XYZ file of C-alpha atoms in Angstrom:
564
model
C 43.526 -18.376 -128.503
C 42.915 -14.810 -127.631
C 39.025 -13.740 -126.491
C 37.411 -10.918 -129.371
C 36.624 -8.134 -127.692
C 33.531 -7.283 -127.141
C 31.309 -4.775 -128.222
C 30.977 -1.482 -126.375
C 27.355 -1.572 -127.031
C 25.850 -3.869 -124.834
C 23.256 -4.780 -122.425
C 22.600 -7.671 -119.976
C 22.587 -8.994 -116.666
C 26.261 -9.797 -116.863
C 27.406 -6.078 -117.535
C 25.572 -4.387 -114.046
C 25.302 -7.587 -111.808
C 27.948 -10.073 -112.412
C 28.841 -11.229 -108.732
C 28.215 -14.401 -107.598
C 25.962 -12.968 -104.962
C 23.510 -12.182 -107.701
C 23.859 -14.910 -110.270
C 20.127 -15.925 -108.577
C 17.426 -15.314 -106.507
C 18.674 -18.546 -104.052
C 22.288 -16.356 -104.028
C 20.967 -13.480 -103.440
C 19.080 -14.555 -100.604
C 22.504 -16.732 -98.769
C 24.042 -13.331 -99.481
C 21.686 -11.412 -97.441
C 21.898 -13.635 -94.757
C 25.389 -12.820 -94.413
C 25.367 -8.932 -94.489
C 26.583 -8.311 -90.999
C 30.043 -10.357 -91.587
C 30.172 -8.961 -94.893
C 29.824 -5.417 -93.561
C 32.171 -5.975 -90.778
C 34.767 -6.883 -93.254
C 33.993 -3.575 -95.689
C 34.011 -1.916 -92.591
C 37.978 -2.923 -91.745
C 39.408 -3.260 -95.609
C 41.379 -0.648 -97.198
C 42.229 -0.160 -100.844
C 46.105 -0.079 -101.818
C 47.082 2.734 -104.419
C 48.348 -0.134 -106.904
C 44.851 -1.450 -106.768
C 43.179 2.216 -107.378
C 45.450 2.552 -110.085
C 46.306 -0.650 -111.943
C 43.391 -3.393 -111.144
C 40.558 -0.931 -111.079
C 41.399 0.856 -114.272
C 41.495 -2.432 -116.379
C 37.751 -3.255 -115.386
C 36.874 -0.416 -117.896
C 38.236 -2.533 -120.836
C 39.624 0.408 -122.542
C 42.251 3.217 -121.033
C 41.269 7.103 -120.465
C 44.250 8.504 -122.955
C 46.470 11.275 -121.103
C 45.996 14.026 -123.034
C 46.032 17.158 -120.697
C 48.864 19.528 -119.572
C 48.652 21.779 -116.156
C 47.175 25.024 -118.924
C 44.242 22.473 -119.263
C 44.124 21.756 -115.769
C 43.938 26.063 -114.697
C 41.542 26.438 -117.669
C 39.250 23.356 -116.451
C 39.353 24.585 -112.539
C 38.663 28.402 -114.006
C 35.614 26.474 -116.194
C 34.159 24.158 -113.353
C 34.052 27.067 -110.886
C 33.219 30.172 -112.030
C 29.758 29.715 -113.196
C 26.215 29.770 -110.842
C 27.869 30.352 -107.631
C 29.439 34.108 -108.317
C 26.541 35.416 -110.820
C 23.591 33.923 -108.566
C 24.763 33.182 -105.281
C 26.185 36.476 -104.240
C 23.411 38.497 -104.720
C 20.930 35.798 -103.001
C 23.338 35.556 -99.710
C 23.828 39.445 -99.991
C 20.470 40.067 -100.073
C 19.420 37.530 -97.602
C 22.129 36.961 -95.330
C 25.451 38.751 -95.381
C 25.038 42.020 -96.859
C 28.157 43.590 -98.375
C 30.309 41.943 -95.943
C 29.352 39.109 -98.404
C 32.816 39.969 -99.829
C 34.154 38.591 -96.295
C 31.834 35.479 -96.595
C 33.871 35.046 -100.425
C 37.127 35.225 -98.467
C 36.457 32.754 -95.817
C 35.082 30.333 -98.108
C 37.599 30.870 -100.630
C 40.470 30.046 -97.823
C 38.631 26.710 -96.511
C 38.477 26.073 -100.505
C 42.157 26.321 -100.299
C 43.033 24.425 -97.599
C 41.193 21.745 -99.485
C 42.794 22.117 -102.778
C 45.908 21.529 -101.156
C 45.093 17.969 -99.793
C 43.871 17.361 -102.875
C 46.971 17.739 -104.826
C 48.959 16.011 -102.740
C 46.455 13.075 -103.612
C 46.423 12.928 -107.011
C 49.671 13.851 -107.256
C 50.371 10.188 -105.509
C 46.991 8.591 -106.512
C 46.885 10.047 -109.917
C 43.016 8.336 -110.540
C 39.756 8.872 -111.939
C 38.173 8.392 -108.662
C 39.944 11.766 -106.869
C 38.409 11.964 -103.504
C 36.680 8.598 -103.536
C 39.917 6.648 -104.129
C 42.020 8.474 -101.572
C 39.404 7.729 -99.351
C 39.466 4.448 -100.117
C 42.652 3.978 -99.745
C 43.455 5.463 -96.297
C 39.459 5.101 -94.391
C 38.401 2.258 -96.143
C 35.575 0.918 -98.306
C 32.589 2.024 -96.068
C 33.587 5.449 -95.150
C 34.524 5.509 -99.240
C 30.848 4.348 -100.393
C 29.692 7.087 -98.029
C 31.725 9.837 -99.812
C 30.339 8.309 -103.312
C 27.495 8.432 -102.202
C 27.849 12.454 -101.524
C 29.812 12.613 -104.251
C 27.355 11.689 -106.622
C 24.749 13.605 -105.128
C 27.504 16.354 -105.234
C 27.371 16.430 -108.901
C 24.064 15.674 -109.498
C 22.811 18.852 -107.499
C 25.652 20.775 -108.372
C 24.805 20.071 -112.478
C 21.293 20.710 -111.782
C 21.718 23.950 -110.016
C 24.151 25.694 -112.374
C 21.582 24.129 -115.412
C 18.865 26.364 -113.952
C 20.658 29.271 -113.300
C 21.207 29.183 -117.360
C 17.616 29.230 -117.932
C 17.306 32.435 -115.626
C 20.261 33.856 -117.284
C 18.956 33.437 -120.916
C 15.465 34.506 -120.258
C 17.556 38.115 -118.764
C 19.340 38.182 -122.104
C 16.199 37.644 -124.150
C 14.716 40.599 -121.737
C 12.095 38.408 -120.064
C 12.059 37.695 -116.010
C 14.042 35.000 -114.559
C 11.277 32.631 -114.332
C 9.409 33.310 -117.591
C 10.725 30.133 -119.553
C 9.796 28.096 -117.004
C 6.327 25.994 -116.469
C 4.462 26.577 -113.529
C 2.481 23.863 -112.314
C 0.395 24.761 -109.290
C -0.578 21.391 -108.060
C 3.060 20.442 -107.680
C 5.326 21.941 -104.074
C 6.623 25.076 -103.492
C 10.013 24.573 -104.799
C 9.294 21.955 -107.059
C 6.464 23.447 -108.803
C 8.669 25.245 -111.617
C 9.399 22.836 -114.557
C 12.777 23.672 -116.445
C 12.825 21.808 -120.073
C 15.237 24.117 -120.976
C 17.864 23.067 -118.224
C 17.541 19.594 -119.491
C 18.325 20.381 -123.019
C 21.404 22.452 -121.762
C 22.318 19.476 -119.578
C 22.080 16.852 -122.254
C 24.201 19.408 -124.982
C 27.009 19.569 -123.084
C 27.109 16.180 -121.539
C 26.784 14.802 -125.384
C 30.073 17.014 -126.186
C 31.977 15.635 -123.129
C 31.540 11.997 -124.336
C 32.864 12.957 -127.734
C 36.815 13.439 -126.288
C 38.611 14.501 -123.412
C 41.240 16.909 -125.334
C 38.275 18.276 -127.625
C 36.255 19.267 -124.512
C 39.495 20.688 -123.065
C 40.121 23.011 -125.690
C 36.535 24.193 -125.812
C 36.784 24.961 -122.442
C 39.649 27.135 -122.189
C 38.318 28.722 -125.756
C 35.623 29.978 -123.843
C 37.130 30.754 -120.409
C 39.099 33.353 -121.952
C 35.490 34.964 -123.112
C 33.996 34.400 -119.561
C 37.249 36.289 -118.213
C 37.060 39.337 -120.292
C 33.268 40.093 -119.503
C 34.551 39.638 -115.895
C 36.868 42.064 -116.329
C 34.373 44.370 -117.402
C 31.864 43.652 -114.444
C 34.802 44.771 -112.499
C 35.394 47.911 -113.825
C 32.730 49.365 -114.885
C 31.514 47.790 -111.447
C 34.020 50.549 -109.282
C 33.068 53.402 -111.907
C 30.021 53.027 -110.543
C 30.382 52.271 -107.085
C 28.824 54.284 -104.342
C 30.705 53.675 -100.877
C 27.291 54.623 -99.598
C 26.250 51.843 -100.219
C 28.615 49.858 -98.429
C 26.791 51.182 -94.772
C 25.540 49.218 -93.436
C 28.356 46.613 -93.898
C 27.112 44.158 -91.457
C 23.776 44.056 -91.505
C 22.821 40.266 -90.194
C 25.914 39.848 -87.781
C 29.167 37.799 -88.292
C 26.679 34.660 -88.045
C 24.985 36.140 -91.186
C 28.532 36.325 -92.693
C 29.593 32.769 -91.938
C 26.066 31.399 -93.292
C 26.776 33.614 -96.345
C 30.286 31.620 -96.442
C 28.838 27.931 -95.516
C 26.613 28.662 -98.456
C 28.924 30.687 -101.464
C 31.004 27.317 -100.652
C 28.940 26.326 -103.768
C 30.852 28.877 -105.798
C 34.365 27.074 -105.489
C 33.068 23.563 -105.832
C 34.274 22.004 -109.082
C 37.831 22.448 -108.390
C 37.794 18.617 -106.880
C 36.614 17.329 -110.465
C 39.640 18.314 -112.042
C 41.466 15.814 -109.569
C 39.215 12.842 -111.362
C 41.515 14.432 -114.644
C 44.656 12.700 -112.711
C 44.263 9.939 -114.964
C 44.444 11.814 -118.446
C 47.431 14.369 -117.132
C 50.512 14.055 -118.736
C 52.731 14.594 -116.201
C 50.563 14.687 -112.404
C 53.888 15.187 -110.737
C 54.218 18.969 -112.217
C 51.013 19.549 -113.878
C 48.338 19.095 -111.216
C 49.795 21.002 -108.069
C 49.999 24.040 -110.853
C 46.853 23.765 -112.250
C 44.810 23.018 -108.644
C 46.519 25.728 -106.633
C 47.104 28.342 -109.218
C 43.411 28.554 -110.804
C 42.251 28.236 -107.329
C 44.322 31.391 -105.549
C 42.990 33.323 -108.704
C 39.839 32.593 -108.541
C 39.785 33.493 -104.804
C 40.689 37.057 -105.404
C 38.335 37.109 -108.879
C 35.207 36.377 -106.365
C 36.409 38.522 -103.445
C 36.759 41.739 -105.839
C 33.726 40.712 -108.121
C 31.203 40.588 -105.229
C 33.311 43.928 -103.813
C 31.805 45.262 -107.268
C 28.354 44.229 -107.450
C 27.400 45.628 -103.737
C 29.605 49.270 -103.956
C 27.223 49.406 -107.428
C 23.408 48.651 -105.868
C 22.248 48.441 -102.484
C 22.207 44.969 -101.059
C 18.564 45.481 -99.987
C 17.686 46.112 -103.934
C 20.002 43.329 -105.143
C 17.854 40.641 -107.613
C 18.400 37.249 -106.035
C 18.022 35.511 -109.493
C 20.435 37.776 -111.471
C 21.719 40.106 -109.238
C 24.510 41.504 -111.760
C 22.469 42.002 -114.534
C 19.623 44.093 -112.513
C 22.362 46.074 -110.963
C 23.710 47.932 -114.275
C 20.346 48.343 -114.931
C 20.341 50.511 -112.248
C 22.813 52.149 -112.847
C 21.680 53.066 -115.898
C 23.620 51.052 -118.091
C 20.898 48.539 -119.495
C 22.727 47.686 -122.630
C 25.500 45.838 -120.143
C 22.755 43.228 -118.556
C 23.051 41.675 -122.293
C 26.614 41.134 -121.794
C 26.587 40.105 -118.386
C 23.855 37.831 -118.892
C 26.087 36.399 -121.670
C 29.450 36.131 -120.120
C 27.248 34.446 -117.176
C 25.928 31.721 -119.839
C 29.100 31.001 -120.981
C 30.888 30.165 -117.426
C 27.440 28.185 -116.700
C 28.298 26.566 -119.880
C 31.874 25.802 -119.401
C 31.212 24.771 -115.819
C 28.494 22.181 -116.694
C 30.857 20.840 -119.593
C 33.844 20.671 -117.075
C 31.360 18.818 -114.619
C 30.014 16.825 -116.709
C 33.388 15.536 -117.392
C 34.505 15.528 -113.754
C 31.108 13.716 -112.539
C 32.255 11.099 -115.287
C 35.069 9.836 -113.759
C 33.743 10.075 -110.368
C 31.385 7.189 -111.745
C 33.796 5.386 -113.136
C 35.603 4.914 -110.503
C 32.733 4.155 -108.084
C 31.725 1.574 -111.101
C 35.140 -0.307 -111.472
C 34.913 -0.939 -107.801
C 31.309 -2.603 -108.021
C 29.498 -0.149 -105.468
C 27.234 0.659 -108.432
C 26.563 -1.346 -111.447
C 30.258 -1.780 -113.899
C 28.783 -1.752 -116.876
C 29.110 2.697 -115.772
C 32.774 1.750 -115.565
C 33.319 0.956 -119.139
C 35.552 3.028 -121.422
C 34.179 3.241 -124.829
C 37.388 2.655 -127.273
C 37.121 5.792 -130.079
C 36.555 8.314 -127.374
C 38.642 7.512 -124.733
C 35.636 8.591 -122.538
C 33.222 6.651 -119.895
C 30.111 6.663 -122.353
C 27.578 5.044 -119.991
C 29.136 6.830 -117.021
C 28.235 10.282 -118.407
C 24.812 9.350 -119.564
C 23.231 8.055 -116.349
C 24.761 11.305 -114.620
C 23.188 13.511 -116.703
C 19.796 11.741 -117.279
C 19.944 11.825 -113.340
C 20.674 15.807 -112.974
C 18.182 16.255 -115.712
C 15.447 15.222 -113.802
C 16.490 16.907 -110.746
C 17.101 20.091 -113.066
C 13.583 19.805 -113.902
C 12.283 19.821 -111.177
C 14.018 21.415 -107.916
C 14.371 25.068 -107.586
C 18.011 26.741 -107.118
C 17.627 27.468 -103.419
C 16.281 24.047 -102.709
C 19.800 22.379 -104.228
C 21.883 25.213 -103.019
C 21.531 24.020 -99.335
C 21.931 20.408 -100.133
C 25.346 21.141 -102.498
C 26.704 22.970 -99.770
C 26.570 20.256 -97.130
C 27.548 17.307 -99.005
C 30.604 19.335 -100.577
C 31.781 20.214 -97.032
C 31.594 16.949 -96.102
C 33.549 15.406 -98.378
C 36.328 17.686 -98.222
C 36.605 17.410 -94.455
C 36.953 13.297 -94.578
C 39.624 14.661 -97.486
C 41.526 16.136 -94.905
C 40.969 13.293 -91.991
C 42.767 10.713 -94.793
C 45.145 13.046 -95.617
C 46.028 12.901 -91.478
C 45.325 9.154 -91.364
C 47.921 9.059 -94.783
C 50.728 11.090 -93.159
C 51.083 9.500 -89.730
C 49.823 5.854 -90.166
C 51.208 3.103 -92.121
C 49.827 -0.104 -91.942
C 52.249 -3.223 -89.964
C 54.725 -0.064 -89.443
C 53.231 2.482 -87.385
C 53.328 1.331 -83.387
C 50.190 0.296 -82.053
C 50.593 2.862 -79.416
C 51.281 5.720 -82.204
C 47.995 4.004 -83.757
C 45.603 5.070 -80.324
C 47.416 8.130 -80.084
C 46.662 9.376 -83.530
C 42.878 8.656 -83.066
C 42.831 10.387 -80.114
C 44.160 13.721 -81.662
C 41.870 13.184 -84.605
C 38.907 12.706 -82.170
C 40.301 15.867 -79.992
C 40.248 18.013 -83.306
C 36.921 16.627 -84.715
C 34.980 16.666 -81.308
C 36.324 20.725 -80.690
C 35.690 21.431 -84.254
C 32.047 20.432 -83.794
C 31.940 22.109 -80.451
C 32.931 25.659 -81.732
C 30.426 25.130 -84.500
C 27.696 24.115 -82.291
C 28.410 27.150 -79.510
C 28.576 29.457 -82.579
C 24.999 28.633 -83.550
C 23.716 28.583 -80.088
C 25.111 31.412 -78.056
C 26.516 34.929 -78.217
C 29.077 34.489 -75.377
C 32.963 33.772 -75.072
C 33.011 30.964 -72.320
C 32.470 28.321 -74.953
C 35.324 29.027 -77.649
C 37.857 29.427 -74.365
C 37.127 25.395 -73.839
C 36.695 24.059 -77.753
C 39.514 26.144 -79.664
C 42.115 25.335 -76.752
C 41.209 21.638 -77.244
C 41.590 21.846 -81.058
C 45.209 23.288 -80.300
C 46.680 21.025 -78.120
C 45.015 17.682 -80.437
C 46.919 19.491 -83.266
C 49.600 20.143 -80.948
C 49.869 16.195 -79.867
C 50.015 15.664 -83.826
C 52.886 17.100 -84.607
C 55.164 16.908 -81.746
C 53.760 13.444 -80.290
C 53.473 11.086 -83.441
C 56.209 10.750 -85.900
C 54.979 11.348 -89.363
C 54.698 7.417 -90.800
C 54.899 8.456 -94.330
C 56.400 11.237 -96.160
C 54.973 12.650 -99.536
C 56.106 10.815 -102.798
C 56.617 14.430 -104.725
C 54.530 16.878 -103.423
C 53.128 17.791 -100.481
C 50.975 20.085 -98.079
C 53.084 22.157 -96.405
C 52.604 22.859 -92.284
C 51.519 19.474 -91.724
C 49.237 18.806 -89.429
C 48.086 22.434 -88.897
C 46.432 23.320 -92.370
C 44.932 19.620 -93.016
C 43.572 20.250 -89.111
C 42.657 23.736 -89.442
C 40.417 22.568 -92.873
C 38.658 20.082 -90.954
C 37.445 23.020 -88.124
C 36.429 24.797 -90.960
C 34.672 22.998 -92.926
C 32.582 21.659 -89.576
C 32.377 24.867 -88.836
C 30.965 25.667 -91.682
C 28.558 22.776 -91.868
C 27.288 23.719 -88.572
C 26.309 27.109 -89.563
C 23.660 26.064 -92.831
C 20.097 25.540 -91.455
C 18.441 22.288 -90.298
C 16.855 21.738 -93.672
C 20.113 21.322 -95.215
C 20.885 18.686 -92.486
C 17.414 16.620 -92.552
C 17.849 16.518 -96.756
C 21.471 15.251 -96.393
C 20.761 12.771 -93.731
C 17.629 11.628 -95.971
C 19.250 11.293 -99.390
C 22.371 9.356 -96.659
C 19.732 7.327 -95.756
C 18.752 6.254 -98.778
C 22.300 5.578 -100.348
C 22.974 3.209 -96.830
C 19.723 1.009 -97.804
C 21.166 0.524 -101.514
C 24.404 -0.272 -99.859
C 23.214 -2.406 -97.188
C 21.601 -4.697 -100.130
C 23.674 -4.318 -103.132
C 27.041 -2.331 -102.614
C 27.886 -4.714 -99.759
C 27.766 -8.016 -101.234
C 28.922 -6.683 -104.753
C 32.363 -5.047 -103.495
C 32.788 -8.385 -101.343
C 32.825 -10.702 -103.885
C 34.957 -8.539 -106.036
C 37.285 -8.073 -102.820
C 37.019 -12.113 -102.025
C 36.767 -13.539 -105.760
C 40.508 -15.442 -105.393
C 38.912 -17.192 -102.968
């Protein structure tokens, strides 16, 4: 006789802990007497793609329904990116670091954002899951170095939903003619940074999350509704941008130095994230094969040249020096005399910071899903709730997470941790993407095997090294020794290891140069954000290792071992 279902609405011990490690405190306890065999064996298992796709999928009771086309896949990149980063970002880093070379800062990031999106779509074109980076991770670096990326990955989106949530409030006090920080409550006992409550970011937070749990397709079609809006204010920044424009204010155009530009770059980085969320849409795509290679590169080559010419705009118009680091666009046709067109900019900017927190709060989602249906947190976030077709639970605990952070944390504060954690991720991206092409497990030589780690630590170790010489010295000597080194490891790639497996459909073309050269520069880019960035990242790392180390451990081995 066939089980009823259960209902979606529920809550017990079963739903977030139901691994025999934590049926009881006597279990628990055996269980953490074992952690070092049980880590050694998360440290050495891999996923399959037949797992990531068929068994962890089922664990959410109910299926995702595939609903989206590649136009909803360019209109949900275009959504999840173009929001905070170009309307707040570019005049902070102008202002602060770059200057108007900040258009060059736009470009470099922009082409490491590329690199990226490339990898990516090869992925999900042949892991077509809800788990995007965390399940190709898991799949070719195993389960550790894959709790590590959901671990950043979920900080990702926290921040990253956060940020863009207070940026709105700045935004609409601009279009309501009040200062940036006028809506907010300022509570002097609290930090600097910390001491500027936002109850208006949470409300915006919880709106748009609540509309993402009501249907995929729905959200979808909102999205691209109001894209098209977001693209014709845009278009106006842009003109009426150069009919303004004053080349003189283009002189300086290096003020802080090419280090100021590449800091300007490692932190704009911010402005292209989003784009891997709409690799977590794999599962609801109608046809992955086509539809996501179309949808990731296309929006994402556009959107490159949108930010490049858009920034071009906003510093030919006002003086970087003069530039308002909370809405720098808005201030600027004030200048210019045009005051009536800080009301629309301020507008068009609310509705890409809306579109890009409903995107992300669809994309952040899945992400949890994923992470949930593989027991490194709780699976009662994995479950699929049956109307909507959407991961209820999942979305809730993001957002009621973000909220708080929303709340609390100022913009430049979350800025510096986004950046990191996003760079990160996409560099391990492009390690498994390496690891995917030219090793196949009980087929690749054992000898090919040592070789290929070699060249990975040759390009890793000289991408570091040019980063590290970069932020320490002004001279030559050291990028004659590090780029040389990240040549010939590249070099020993592609003529000394025969590629193990060949792309299903698609693929990234100029294997292993691009995939290499995104690793140098995303380290490279990591390497030039200050140490504050680094201490917060290896803090909140930290922190996600203890909860691993006495929960994700011992949940994803008994999952992994529960045959036996």
């Amino acid at each position: 006789m066939e089980e009823p279902k259960r209902s979606y609405w529920r809550f017990s011990k079963e739903d977030f802990f139901p691994e025999p490690s934590f049926a009881s405190w006597s279990d628990y306890r055996a269980a953490l007497s074992r952690t070092f065999p049980r880590l050694r064996d998360r440290l050495t298992t891999r996923s399959t793609e037949s797992g990531e796709l068929d068994v962890l999928r089922r664990r959410s009771e109910n299926e995702m329904r595939r609903v989206l086309t590649w136009w909803d896949l360019a209109w949900l990149g275009f959504g999840s990116v173009v929001g905070t980063g170009i309307f707040v970002l570019t005049g902070l880093e102008a202002h602060v670091d770059a200057g108007p070379a900040i258009v060059i800062s736009y470009a470099i990031a922009g082409i490491s954002a590329l690199l990226s999106v490339l990898c990516y779509a090869e992925f999900a074109v042949d892991i077509p899951s809800a788990g995007g980076s965390f399940s190709y991770l898991r799949v070719e670096l195993g389960d550790f170095v894959a709790f590590i990326t959901a671990a950043n990955i979920l900080l990702e989106s926290l921040v990253g939903a956060a940020g863009v949530a207070r940026s709105w409030t700045s935004y609409f006090a601009v279009l309501i003619n009040r200062s940036p920080d006028s809506l907010r409550i300022h509570v002097r006992s609290l930090a600097e940074g910390y001491n500027l409550l936002d109850p208006i970011a949470v409300v915006v937070l919880v709106t748009c999350s609540t509309v993402a749990m009501l249907g995929t397709r729905g959200t979808s079609k909102l999205n691209w509704v109001t894209s098209i809006a977001s693209s014709l204010v845009i278009l106006f920044i842009i003109v009426a941008g150069f009919v303004h424009a004053d080349t003189s204010n283009l002189t300086p155009f290096f003020p802080f130095g090419a280090k100021g530009v590449v800091r300007g770059a490692a932190v704009v980085y911010w402005a292209y994230t989003g784009f891997d969320q709409m690799a977590t849409m794999a599962e609801e795509t109608k046809n992955p094969t086509r539809d996501i290679p179309i949808g990731l590169v296309g929006s994402m080559s556009a959107i490159t040249v949108v930010y490049c010419v858009m920034a071009l705009a906003l510093v030919s118009m006002q003086k970087y020096t003069f530039l308002d680091v909370n809405a720098a666009y808005s201030v600027a046709f004030t200048s210019v005399g045009m005051k009536w067109a800080k009301y629309l900019v301020a507008f068009g900017a609310l509705k890409g910071m809306t579109t890009g927190m409903l995107v992300g709060a669809l994309g952040q989602a899945r992400y949890t899903t994923q992470i949930a249906r593989a027991h490194m947190i709780p699976p009662y976030f994995a479950l699929v709730h049956p109307r909507t077709g959407t991961p209820v639970y999942a979305t809730m605990v993001v957002t009621f997470a973000s909220a708080c952070l929303g709340f609390f944390s100022s913009l430049d504060v979350l800025a510096s941790v986004l950046s990191i954690s996003t760079l990160f991720i996409f560099m391990l991206v492009a390690i498994a993407l390496l690891v995917r092409r030219y090793y196949v497990a009980d087929v690749t030589p054992g000898s090919d095997r040592l070789k290929l780690i070699f060249c990975l630590f040759v390009i890793i170790v000289s991408s570091i090294g040019v980063s590290a010489y970069w932020a320490s010295s002004d001279g030559w000597i050291g990028y004659a020794i590090t780029v040389p080194l990240w040549f010939l490891g590249t070099l020993g790639l592609s003529i000394g290891i025969p590629q193990g497996k060949k792309p299903k459909l698609w693929g990234v073309p100029m294997v292993p140069w691009l995939p290499s050269l995104s690793i140098a520069i995303n380290l490279f880019l990591m390497g030039s954000l200050g140490h504050q960035a680094f201490v917060r990242f290896a803090i909140c790392t930290a922190v996600m290792l203890v909860y691993y180390v006495f929960i994700g451990v011992h949940a994803t081995y008994d999952v992994a071992h529960e045959d036996e």
